[in-house]
Coordinates of N, CA and C in Angstrom, one line a residue:
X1494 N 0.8 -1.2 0.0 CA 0.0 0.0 0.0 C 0.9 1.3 0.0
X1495 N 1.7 1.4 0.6 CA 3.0 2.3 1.2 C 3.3 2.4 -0.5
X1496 N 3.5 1.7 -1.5 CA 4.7 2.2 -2.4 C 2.7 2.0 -3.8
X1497 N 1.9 2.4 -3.8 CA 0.7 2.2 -4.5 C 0.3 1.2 -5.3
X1498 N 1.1 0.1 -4.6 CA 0.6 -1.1 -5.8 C -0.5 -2.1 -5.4
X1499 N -0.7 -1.7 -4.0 CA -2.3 -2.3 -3.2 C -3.2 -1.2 -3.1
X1500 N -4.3 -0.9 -2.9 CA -5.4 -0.1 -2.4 C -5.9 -0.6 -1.2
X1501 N -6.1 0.3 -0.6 CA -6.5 -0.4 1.3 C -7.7 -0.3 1.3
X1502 N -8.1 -1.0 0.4 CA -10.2 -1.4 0.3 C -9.8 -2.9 0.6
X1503 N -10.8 -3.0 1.6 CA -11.4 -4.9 2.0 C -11.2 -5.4 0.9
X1504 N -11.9 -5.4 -0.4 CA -11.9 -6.7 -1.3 C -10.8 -6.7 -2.0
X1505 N -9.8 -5.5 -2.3 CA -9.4 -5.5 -2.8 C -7.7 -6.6 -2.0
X1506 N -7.9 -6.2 -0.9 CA -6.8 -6.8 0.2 C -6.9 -8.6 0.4
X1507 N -8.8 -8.2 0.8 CA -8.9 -9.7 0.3 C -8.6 -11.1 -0.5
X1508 N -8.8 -10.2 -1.6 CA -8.0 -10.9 -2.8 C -6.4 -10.9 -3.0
X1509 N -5.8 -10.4 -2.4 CA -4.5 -10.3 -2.5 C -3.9 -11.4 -1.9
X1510 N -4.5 -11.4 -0.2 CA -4.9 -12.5 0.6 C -4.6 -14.0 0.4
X1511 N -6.1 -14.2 -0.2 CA -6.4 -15.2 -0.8 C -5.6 -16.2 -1.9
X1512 N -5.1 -15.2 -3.1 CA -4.2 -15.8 -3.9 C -2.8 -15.8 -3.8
X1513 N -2.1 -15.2 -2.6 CA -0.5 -15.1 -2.4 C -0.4 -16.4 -1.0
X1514 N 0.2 -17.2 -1.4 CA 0.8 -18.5 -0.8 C 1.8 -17.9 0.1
X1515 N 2.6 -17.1 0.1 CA 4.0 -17.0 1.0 C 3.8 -15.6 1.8
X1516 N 2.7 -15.9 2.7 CA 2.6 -14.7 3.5 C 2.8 -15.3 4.9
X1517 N 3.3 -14.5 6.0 CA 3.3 -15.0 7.3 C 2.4 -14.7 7.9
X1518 N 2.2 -16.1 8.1 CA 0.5 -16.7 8.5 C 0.4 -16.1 10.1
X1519 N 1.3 -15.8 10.8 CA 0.9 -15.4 11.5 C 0.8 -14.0 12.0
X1520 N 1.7 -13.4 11.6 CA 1.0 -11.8 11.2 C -0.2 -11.7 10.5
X1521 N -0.4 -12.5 9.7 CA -1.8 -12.3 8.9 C -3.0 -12.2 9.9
X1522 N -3.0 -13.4 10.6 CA -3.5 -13.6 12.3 C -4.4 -12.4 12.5
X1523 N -2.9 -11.8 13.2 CA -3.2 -10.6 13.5 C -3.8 -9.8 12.9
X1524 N -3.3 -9.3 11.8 CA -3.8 -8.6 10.8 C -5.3 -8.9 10.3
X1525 N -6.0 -10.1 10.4 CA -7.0 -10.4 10.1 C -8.2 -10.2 11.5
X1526 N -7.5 -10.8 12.4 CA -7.9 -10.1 13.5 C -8.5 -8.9 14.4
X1527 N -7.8 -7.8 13.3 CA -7.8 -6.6 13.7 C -8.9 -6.3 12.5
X1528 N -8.5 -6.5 11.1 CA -9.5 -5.6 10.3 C -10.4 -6.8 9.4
X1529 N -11.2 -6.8 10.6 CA -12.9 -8.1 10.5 C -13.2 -7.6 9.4
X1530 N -13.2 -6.8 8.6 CA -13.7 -6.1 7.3 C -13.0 -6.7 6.1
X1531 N -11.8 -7.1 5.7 CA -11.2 -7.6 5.3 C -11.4 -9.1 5.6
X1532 N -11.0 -9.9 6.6 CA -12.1 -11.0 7.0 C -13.1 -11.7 6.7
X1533 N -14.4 -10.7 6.5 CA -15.5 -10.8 5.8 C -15.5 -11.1 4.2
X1534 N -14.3 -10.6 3.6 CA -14.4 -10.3 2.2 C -13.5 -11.2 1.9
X1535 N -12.6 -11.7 2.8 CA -11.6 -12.9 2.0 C -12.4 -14.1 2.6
X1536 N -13.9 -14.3 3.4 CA -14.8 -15.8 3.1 C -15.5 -15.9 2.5
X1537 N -15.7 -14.4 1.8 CA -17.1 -14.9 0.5 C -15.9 -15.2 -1.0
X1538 N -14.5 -15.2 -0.8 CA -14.2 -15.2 -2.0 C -13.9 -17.2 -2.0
X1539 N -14.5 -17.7 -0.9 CA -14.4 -19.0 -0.5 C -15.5 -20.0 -1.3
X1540 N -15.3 -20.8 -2.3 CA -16.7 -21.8 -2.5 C -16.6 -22.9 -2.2
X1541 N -17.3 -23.3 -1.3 CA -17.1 -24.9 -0.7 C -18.5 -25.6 -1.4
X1542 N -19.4 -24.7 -2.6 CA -20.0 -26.0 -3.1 C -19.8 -27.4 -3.4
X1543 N -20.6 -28.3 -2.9 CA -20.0 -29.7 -3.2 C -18.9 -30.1 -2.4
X1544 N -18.5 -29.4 -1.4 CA -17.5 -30.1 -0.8 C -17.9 -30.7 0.5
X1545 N -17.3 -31.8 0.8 CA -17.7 -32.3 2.7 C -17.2 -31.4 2.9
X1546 N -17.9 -31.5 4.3 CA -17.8 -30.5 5.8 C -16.6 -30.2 5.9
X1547 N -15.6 -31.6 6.4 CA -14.3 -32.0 7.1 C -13.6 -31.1 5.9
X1548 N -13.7 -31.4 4.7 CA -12.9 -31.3 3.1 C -12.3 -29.3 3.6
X1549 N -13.5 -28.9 2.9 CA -14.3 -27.4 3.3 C -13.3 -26.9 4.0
X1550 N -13.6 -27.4 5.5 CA -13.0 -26.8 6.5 C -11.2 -26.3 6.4
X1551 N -10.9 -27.8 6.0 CA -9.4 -28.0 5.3 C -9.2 -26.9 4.7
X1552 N -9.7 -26.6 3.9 CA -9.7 -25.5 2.8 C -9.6 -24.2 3.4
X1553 N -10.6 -23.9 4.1 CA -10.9 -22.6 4.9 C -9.3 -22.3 5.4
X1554 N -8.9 -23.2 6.1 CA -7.9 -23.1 7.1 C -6.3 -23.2 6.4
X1555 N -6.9 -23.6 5.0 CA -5.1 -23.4 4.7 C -5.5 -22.0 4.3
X1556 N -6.4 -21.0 4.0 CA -6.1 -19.6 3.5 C -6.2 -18.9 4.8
X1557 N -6.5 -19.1 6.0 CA -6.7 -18.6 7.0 C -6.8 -19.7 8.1
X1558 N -5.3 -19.2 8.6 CA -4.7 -20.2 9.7 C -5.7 -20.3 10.6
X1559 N -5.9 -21.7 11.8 CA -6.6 -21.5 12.7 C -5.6 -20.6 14.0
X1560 N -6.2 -20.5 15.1 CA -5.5 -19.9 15.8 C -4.8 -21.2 16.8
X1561 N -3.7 -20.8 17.2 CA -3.4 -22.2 18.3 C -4.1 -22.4 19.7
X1562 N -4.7 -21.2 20.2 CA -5.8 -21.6 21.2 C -7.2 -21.2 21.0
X1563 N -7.9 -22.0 21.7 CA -9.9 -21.5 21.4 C -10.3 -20.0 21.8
X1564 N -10.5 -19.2 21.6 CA -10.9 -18.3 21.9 C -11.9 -17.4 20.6
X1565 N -12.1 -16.1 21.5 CA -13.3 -15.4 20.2 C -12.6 -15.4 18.8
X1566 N -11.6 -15.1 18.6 CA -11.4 -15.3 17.2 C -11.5 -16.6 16.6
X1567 N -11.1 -17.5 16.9 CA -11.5 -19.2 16.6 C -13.1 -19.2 16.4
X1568 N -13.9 -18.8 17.8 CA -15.1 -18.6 17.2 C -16.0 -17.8 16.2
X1569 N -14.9 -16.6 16.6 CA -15.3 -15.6 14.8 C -15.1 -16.6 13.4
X1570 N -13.7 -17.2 13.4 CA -13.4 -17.8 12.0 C -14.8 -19.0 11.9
X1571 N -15.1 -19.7 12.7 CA -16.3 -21.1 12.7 C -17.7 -20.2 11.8
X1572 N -18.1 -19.3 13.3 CA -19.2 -18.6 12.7 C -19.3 -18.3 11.4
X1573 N -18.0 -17.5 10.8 CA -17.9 -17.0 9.3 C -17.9 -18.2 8.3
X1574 N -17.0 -19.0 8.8 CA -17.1 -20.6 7.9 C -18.4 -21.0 7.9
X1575 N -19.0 -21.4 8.9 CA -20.6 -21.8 9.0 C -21.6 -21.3 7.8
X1576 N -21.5 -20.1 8.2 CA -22.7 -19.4 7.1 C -21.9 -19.2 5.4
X1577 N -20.7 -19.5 5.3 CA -20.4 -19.7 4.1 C -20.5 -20.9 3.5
X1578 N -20.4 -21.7 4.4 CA -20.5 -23.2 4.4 C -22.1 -23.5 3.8
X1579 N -22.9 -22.8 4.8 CA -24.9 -22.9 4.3 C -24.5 -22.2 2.9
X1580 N -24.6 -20.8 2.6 CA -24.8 -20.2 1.9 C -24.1 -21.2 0.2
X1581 N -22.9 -21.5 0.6 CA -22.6 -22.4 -1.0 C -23.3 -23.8 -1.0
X1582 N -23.7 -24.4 -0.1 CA -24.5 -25.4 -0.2 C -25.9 -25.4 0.4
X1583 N -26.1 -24.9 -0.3 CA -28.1 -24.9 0.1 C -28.6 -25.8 0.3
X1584 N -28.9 -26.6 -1.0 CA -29.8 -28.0 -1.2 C -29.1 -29.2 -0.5
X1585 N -27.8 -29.2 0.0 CA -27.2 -30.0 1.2 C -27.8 -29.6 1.9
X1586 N -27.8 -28.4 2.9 CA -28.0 -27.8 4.1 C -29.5 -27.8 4.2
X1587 N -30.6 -27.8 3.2 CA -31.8 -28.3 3.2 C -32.3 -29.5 3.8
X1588 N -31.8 -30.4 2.5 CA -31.5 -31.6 2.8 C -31.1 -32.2 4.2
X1589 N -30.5 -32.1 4.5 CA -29.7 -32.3 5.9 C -30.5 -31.7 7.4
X1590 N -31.1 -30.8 6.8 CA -31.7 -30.0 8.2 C -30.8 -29.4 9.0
X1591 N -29.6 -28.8 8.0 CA -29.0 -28.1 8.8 C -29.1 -26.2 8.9
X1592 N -28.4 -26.4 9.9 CA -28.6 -24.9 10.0 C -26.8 -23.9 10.3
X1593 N -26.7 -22.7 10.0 CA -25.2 -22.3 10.5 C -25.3 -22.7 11.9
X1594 N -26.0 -22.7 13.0 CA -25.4 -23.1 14.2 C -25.0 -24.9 14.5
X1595 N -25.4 -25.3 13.0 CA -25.5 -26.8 13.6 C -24.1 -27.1 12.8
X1596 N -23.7 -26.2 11.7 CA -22.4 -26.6 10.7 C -21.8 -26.1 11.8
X1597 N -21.9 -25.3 12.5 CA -20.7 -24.3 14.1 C -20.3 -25.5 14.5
X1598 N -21.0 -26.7 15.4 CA -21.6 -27.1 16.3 C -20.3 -28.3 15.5
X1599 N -20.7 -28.8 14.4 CA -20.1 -29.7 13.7 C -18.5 -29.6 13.3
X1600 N -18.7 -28.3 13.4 CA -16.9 -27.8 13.0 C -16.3 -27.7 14.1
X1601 N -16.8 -27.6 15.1 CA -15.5 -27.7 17.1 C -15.5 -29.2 17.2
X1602 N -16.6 -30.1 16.8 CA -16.3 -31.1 17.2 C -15.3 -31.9 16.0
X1603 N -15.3 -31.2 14.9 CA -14.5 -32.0 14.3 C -13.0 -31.4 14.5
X1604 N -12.6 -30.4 15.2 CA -11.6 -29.5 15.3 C -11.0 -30.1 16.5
X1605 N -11.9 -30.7 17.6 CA -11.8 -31.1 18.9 C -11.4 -32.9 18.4
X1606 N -12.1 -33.4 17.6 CA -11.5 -34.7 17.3 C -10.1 -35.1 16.3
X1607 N -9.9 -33.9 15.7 CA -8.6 -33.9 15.3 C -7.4 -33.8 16.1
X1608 N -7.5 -32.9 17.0 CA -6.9 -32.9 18.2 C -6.9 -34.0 18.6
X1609 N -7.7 -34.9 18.8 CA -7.4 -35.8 20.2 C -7.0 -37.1 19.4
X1610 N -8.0 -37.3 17.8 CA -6.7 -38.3 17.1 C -5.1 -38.1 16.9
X1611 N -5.1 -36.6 17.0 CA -3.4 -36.8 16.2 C -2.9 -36.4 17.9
X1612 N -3.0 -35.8 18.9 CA -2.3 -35.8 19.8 C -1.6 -36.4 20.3
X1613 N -0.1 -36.6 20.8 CA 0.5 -38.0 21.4 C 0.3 -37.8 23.1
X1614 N -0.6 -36.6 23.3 CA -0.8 -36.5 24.5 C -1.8 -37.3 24.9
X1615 N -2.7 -37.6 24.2 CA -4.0 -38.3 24.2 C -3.9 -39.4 24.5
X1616 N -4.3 -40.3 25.4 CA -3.9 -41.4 25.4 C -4.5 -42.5 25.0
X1617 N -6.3 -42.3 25.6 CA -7.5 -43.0 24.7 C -8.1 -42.1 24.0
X1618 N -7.7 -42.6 22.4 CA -8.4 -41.9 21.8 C -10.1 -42.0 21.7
X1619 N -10.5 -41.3 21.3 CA -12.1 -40.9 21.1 C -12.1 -41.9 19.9
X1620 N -13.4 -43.0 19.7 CA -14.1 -44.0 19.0 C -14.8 -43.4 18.3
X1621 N -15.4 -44.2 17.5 CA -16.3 -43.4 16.2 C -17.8 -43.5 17.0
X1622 N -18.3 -44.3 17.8 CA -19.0 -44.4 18.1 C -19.4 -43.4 19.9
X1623 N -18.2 -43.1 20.4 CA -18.1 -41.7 21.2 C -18.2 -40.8 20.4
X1624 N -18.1 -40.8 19.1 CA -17.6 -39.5 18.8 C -19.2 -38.9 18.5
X1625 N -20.0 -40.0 17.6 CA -21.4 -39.7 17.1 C -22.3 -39.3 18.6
X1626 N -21.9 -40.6 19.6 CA -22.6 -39.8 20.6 C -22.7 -38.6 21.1
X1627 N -21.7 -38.2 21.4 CA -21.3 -37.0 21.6 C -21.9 -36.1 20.4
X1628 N -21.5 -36.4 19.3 CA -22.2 -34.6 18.6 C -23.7 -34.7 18.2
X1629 N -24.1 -36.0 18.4 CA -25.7 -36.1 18.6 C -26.2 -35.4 19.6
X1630 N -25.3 -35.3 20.4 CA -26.3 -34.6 21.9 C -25.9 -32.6 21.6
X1631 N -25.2 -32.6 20.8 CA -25.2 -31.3 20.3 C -25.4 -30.8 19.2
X1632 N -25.5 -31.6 18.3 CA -26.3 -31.3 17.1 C -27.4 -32.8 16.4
X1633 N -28.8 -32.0 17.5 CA -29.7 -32.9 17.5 C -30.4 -33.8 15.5
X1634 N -30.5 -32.9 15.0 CA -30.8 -32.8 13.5 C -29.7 -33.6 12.5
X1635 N -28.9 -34.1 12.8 CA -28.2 -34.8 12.2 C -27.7 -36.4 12.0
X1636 N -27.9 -37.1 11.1 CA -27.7 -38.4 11.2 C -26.9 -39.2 11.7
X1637 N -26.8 -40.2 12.4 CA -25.6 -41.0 12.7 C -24.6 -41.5 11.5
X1638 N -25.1 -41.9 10.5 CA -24.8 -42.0 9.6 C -23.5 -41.0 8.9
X1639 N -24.2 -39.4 8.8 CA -23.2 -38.5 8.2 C -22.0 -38.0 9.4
X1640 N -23.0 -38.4 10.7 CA -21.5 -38.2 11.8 C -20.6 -39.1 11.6
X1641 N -21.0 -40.1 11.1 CA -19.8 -41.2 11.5 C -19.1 -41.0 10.1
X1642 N -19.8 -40.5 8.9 CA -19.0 -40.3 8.0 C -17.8 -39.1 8.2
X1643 N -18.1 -38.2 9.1 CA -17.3 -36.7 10.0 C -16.0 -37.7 10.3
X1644 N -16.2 -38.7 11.0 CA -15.4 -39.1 12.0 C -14.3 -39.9 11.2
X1645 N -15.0 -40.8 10.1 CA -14.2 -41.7 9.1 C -12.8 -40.6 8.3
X1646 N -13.7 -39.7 7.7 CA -12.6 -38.5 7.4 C -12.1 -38.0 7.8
X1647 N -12.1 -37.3 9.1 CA -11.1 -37.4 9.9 C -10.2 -38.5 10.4
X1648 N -10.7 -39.8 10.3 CA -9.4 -40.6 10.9 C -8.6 -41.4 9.7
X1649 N -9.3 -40.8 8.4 CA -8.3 -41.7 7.3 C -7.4 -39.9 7.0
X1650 N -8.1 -39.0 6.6 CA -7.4 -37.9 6.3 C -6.1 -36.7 7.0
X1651 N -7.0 -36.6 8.0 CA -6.2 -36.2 9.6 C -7.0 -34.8 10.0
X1652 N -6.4 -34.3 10.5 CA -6.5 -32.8 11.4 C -7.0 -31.8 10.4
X1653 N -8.1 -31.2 10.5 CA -8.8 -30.0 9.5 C -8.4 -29.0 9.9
X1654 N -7.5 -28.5 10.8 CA -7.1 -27.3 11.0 C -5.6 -27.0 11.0
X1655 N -4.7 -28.3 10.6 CA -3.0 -28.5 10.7 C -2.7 -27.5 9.6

């Protein structure tokens, strides 16, 4: 911006963002953290039509690092993922009976089971059949079926937020 070869408009930053690979991801962090405006405009340049949840999420997170601990920003990036997540898949999200609080709901648990598969801190890991229980009792509307398919891609693929 300093020498005029950026403009300091949101989309235009956004996009800068989005298609430059060798940026330090964690300045960006920051930087994304501070101007939510910019934020906003580098997740609509996101389409996760057609993609799984787990897939999606992957995606999300290599253009925008997760953070290393839980907090409001972690839950700013879910929320923003969520409703981008409904918004490019409709007729899934119909289908499914889902809702952005229920894709929210589905993306900690699958952020939370990545952790505890790949951790060597962990010592029993979480079963596919804990794992459905568990996000049944938080995300009532959803099938055992597509949870356990949540669970299968995470344990052949790995961690959606590495």
């Amino acid at each position: 911006m300093f020498k005029g070869i950026l403009v300091d408009h949101p989309k235009e930053l956004a996009k800068f963002i989005f298609y430059t690979r060798r940026l330090n991801w964690k300045m960006l962090r920051v930087y994304l953290d501070e101007r939510r405006d910019v934020l906003d405009e580098l997740v609509t340049l996101h389409n996760f039509s057609n993609q799984f949840l787990p897939n999606a999420l992957r995606d999300f997170f290599r253009h925008i690092h997760a953070p290393e601990e839980r907090g409001e920003y972690l839950e700013t990036l879910i929320t923003k993922f969520s409703h981008r997540f409904c918004t490019c898949n409709s007729d899934l999200v119909r289908d499914l009976g889902l809702s952005p609080d229920a894709v929210y709901v589905l993306c900690y648990s699958l952020i939370l089971l990545s952790i505890d598969l790949t951790s060597p801190h962990v010592k029993n890991k979480m079963s596919k059949r804990e794992f459905i229980r568990n996000t049944r009792r938080a995300a009532h509307n959803v099938s055992d079926d597509f949870v356990g398919h949540l669970y299968d891609n995470i344990y052949l693929i790995g961690h959606v937020a590495a």
